[in-house]
Short mmCIF file of C-alpha atoms in Angstrom, two decimals:
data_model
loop_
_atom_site.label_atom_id
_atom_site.label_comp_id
_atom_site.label_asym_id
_atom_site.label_seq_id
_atom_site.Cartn_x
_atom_site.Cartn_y
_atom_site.Cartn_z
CA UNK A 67 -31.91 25.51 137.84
CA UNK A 68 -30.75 25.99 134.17
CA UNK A 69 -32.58 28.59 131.94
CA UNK A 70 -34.96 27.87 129.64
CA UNK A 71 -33.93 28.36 126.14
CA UNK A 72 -36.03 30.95 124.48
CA UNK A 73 -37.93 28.72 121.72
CA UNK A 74 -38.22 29.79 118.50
CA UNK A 75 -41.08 29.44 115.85
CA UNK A 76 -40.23 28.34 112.39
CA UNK A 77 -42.07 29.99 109.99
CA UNK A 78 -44.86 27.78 108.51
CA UNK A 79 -47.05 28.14 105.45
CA UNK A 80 -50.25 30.06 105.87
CA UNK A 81 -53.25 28.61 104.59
CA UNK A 82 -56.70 30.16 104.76
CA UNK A 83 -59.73 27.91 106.44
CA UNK A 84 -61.24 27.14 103.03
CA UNK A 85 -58.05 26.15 101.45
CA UNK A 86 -57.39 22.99 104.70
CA UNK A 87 -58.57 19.93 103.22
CA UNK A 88 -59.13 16.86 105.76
CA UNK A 89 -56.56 14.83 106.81
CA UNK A 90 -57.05 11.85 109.90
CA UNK A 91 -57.56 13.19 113.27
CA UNK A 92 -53.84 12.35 114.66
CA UNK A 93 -52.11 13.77 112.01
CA UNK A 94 -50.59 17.28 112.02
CA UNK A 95 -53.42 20.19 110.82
CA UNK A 96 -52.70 21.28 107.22
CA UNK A 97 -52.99 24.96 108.33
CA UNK A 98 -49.17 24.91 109.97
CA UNK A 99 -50.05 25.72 113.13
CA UNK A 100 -48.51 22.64 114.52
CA UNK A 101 -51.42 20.95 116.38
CA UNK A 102 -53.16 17.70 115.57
CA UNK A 103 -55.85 18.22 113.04
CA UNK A 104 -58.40 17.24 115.65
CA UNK A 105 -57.67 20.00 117.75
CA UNK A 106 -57.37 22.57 115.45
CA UNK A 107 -59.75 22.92 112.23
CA UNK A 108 -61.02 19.33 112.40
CA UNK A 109 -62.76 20.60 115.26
CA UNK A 110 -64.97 23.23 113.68
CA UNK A 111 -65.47 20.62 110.67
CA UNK A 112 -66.68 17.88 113.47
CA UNK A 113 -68.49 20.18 115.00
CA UNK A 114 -70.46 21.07 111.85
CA UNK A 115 -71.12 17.58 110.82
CA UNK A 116 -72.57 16.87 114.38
CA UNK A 117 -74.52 19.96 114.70
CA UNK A 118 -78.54 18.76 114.42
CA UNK A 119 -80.23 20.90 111.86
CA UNK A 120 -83.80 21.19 113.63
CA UNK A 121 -86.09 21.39 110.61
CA UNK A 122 -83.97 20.25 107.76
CA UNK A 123 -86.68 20.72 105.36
CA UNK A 124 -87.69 24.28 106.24
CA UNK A 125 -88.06 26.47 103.35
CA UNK A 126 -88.46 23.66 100.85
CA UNK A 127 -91.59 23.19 99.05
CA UNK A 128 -94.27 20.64 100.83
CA UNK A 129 -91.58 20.45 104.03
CA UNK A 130 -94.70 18.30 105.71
CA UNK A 131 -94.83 15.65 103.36
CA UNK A 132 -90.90 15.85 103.30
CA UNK A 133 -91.35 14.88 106.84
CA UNK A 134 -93.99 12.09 106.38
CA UNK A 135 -91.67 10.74 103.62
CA UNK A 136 -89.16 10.28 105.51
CA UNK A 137 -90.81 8.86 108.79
CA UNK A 138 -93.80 7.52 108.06
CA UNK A 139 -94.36 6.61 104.38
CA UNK A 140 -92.93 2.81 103.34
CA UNK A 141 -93.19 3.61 99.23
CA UNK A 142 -93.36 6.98 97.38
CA UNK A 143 -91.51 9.27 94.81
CA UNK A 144 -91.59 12.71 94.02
CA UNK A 145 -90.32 14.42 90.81
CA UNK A 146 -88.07 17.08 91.79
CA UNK A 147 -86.87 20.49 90.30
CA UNK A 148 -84.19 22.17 89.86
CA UNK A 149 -83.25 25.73 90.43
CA UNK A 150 -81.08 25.30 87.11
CA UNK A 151 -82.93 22.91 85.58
CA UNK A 152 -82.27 19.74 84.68
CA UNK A 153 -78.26 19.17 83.36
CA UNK A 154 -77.47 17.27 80.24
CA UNK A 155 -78.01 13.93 80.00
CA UNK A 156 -80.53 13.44 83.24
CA UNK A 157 -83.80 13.53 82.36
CA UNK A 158 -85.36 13.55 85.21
CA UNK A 159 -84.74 13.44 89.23
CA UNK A 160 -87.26 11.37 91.22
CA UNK A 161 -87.04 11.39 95.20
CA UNK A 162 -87.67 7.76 96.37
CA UNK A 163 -88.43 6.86 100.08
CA UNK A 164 -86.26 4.15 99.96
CA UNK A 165 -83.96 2.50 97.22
CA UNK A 166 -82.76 -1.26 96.27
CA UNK A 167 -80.09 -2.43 98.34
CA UNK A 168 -80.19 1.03 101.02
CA UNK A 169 -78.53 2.90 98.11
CA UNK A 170 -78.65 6.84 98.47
CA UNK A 171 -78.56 7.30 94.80
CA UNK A 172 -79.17 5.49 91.40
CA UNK A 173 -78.14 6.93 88.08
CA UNK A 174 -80.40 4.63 85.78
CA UNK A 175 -79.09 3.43 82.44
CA UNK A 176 -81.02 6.19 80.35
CA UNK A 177 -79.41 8.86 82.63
CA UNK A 178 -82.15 9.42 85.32
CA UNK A 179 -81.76 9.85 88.92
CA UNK A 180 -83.40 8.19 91.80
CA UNK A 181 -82.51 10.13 95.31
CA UNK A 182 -83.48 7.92 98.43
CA UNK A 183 -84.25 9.46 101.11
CA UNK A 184 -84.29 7.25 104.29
CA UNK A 185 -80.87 6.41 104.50
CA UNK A 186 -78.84 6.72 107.56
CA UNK A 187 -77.02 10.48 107.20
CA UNK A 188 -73.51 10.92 107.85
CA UNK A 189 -73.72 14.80 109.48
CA UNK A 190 -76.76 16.65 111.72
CA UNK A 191 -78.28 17.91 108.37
CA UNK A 192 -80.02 15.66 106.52
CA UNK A 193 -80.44 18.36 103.75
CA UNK A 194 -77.44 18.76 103.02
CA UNK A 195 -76.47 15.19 103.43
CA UNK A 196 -78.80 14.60 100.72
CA UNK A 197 -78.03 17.92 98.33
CA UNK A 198 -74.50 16.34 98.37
CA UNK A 199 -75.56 12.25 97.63
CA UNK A 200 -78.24 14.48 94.69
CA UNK A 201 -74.67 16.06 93.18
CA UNK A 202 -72.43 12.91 93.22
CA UNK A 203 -75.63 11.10 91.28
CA UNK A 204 -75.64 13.75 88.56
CA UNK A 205 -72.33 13.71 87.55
CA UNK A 206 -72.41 9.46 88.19
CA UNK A 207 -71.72 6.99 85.34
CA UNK A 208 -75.58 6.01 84.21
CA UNK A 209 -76.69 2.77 85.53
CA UNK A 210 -74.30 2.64 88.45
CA UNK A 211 -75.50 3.72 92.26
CA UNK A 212 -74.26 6.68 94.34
CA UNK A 213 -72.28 5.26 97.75
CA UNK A 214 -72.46 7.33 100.81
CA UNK A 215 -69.69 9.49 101.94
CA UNK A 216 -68.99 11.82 104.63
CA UNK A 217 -70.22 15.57 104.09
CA UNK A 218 -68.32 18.26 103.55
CA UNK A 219 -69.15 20.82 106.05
CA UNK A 220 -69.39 23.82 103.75
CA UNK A 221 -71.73 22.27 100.82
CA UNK A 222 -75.24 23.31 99.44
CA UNK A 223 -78.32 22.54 100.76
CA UNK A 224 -81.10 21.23 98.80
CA UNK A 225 -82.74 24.46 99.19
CA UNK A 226 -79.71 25.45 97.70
CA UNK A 227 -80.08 23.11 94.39
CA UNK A 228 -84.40 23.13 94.38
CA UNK A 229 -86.41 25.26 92.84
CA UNK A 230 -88.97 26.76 95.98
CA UNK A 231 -91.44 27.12 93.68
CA UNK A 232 -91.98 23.46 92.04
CA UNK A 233 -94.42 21.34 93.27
CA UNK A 234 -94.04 18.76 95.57
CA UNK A 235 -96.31 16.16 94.97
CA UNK A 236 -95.93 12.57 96.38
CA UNK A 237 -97.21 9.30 94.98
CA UNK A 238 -97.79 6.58 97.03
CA UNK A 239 -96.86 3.02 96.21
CA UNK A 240 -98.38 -0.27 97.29
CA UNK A 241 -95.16 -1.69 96.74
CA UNK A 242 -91.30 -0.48 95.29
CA UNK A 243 -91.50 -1.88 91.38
CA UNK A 244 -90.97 1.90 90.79
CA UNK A 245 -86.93 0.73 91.57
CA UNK A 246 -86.67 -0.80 88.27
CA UNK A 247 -88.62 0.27 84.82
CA UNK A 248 -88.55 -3.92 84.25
CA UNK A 249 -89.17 -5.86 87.64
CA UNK A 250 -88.86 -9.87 86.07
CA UNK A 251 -85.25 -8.77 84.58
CA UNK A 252 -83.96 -7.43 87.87
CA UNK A 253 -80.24 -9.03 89.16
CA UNK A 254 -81.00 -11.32 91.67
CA UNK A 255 -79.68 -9.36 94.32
CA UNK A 256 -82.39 -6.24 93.34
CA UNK A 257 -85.16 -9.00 93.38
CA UNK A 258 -84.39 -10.42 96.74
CA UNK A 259 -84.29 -6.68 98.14
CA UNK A 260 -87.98 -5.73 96.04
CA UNK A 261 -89.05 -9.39 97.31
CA UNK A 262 -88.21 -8.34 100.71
CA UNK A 263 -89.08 -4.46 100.65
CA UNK A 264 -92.72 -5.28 99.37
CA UNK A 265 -93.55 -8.00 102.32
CA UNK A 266 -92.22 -5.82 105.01
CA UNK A 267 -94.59 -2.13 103.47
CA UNK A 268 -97.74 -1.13 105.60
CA UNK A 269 -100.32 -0.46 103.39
CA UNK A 270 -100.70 3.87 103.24
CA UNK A 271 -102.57 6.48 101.32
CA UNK A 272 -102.22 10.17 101.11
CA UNK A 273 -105.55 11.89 101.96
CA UNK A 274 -106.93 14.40 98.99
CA UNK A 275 -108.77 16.65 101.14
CA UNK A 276 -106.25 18.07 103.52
CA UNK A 277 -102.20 18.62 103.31
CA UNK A 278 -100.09 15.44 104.67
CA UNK A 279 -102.53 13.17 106.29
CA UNK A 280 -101.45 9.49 106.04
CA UNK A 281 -103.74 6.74 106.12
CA UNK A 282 -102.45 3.11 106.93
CA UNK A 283 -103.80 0.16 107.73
CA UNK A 284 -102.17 -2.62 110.59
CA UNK A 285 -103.36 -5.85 111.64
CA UNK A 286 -105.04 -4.48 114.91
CA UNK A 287 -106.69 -1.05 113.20
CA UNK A 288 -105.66 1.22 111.29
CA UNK A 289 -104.29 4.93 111.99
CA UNK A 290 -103.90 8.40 110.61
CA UNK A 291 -101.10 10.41 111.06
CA UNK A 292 -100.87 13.81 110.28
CA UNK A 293 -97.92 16.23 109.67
CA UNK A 294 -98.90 19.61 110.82
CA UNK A 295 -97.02 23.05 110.29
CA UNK A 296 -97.83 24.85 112.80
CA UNK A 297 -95.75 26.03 116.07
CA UNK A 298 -95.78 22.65 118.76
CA UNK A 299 -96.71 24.70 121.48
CA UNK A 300 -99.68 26.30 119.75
CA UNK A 301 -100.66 23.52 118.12
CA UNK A 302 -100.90 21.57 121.44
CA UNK A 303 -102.73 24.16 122.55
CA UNK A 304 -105.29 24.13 119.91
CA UNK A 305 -105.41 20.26 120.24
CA UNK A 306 -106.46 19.96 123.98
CA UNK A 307 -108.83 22.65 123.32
CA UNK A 308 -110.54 20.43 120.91
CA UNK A 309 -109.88 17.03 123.14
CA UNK A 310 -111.39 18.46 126.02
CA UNK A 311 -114.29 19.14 124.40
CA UNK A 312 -114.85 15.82 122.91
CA UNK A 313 -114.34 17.40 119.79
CA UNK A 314 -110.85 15.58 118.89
CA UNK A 315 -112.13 12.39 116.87
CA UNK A 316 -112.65 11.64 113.51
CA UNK A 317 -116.22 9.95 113.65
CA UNK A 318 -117.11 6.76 115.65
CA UNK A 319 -114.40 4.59 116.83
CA UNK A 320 -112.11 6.82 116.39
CA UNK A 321 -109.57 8.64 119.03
CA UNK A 322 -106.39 11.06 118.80
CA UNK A 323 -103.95 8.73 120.89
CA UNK A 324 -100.57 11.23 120.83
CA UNK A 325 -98.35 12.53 118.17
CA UNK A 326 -94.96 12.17 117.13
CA UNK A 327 -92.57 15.24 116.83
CA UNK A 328 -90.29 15.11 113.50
CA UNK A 329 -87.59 16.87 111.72
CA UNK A 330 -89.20 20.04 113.94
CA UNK A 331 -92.62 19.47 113.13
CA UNK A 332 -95.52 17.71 115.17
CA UNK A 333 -97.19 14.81 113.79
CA UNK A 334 -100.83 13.92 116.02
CA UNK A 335 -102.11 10.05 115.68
CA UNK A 336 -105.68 8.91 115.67
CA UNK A 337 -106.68 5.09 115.61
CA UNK A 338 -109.28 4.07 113.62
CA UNK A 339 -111.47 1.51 113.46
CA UNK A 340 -110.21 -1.75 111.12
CA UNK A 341 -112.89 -1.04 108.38
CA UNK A 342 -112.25 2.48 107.93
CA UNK A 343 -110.91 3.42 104.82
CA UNK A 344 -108.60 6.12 103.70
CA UNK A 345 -111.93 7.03 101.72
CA UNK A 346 -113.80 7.05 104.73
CA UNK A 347 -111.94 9.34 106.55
CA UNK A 348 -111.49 12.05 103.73
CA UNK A 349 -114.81 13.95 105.24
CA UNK A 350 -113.62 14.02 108.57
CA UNK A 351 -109.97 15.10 108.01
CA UNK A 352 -111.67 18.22 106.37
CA UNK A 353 -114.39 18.95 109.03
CA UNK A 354 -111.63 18.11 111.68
CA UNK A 355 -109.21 20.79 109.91
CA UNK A 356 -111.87 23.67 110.17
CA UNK A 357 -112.23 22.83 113.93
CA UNK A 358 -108.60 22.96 114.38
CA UNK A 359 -108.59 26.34 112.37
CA UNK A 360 -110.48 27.62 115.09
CA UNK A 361 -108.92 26.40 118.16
CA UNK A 362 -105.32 27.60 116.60
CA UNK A 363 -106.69 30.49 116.59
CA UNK A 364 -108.18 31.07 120.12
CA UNK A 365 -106.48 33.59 122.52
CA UNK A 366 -107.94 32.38 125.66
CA UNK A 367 -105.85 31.01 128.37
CA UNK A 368 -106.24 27.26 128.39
CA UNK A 369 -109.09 26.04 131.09
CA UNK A 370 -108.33 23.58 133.95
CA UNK A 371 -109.57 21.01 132.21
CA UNK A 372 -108.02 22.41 128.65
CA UNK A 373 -104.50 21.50 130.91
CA UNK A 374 -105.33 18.38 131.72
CA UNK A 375 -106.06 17.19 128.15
CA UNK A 376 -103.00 19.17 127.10
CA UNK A 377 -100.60 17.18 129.80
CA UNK A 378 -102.17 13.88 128.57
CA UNK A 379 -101.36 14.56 124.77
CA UNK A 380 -97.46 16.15 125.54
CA UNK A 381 -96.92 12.44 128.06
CA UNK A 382 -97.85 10.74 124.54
CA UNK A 383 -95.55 12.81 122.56
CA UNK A 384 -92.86 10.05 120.99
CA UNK A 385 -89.97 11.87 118.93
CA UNK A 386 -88.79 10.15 115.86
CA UNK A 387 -85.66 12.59 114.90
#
């Protein structure tokens, strides 16, 4: 059998991982080392936009309302702040739980931006999805709307770009006229999309009393649902502690039926009766949070019975993200 020739490596440029930009998946990597991009540092840059980010929000101001915002609530806006304050030119930035059309970003004619913020995300991190779509709108042309994009890997966060100290405060709509400052002069194709927007919102209210409760009202009865901080398996805990003792309602007619689990964080349901209010159930969102102050913090191992109502609730548990 003939010999092998010895093969020899040509000497290729060296580029460092921060310098390779992205090329298409078939195509030779940037970097010179003579692999397909795929296989080489498209595969850490996949691998970071496919990565899920547990609790995206964590560490940003009001992260449970983040989470309600972007799961539960059909119209709201926040005013957000910067670390560096605002830049030239923008006077303010308003995150919007949905905007005209499915854009992720509006720069408005007098220079303001409008951040939605239940759009479909193009990596595992919906933060930084979003800190990147919040950059592009900045630097936008005023009255023209941000397109989405793939992520780059390495960019900020928002906890990166928000200041962890402003508040987070959201104001529920009935309906999305917030989308333009005049509704009657909107383009036709804004119109149809508020026309359609407004028939298809539940009506919702943020409770007062207690921290991101959601009222909102259905056909068949209404419901409140409730994003909670605190550690899943302790707050189930706490929960069947409270169910088994019949001490899980909100009043009459009420019942905790399951919870969701979101962005990381646990989100318990309770029907309502039909007439009940978001009024009406202020009071007993406040008496039920002292309860649940208790039961969270209870050492004791959980009863028979404690387990029963604990496997009941975790059978209910629907996640959303």
């Amino acid at each position: 059998m003939a010999k092998k020739r010895p093969q020899t490596k040509g000497t290729r440029p060296q580029i460092t991982d921060g310098e390779v930009p992205v090329v298409g998946a078939r195509e030779p990597c940037p970097c010179g080392s003579g692999r397909r991009y795929k296989a080489c540092h498209g595969r850490a840059a996949a691998h970071a936009a496919t990565e899920l980010v547990h609790r995206p929000f964590e560490g940003l101001a009001g992260e449970c309302d983040w989470v309600a915002l972007r799961e539960l609530v059909p119209a709201a806006t926040v005013e957000l702040t910067l670390k560096d304050g605002l830049p030239e030119g923008v006077p303010s930035i308003t995150l919007a739980t949905v905007l005209p059309m499915a854009w992720p970003a509006l720069r408005r004619d007098d220079g303001s931006v409008l951040l939605g913020l239940q759009n479909d995300t193009s990596s595992g991190d919906i933060s930084r999805d979003l800190a990147d779509t919040l950059q592009r709108a900045l630097t936008a042309e005023p009255g023209t709307p941000v397109e989405g994009r793939r992520t780059p890997p390495d960019g900020p966060r928002l906890q990166d770009l928000l200041d962890p100290e402003g508040a987070f405060e959201p104001v529920v709509h009935s309906g999305f006229e917030f989308w333009v400052p005049d509704a009657e002069n909107a383009t036709p194709e804004v119109a149809a999309s508020l026309e359609r927007a407004n028939a298809a919102a539940i009506p919702t209210a943020k409770l007062a009393g207690v921290d991101a409760a959601y009222w909102c009202q259905t056909p068949e009865k209404n419901h409140l649902r409730w994003v909670m901080p605190h550690p899943e398996e302790r707050l189930l805990d706490a929960l069947a502690r409270l169910h088994a003792a019949g001490r899980s309602n909100l009043g009459e007619g009420t019942r905790l039926v399951g919870s969701f689990r979101a962005h990381g964080l646990t989100v318990p349901v309770w029907d309502l009766p039909s007439a009940m209010t978001a009024d009406d159930i202020e009071k007993p969102a406040a008496e039920f949070a002292e309860r649940l102050a208790t039961a969270l913090a209870s050492e004791a191992p959980l009863t028979a019975e404690e387990r029963r109502a604990r496997g009941g609730l975790t059978n209910r548990q629907v996640t959303l993200s």
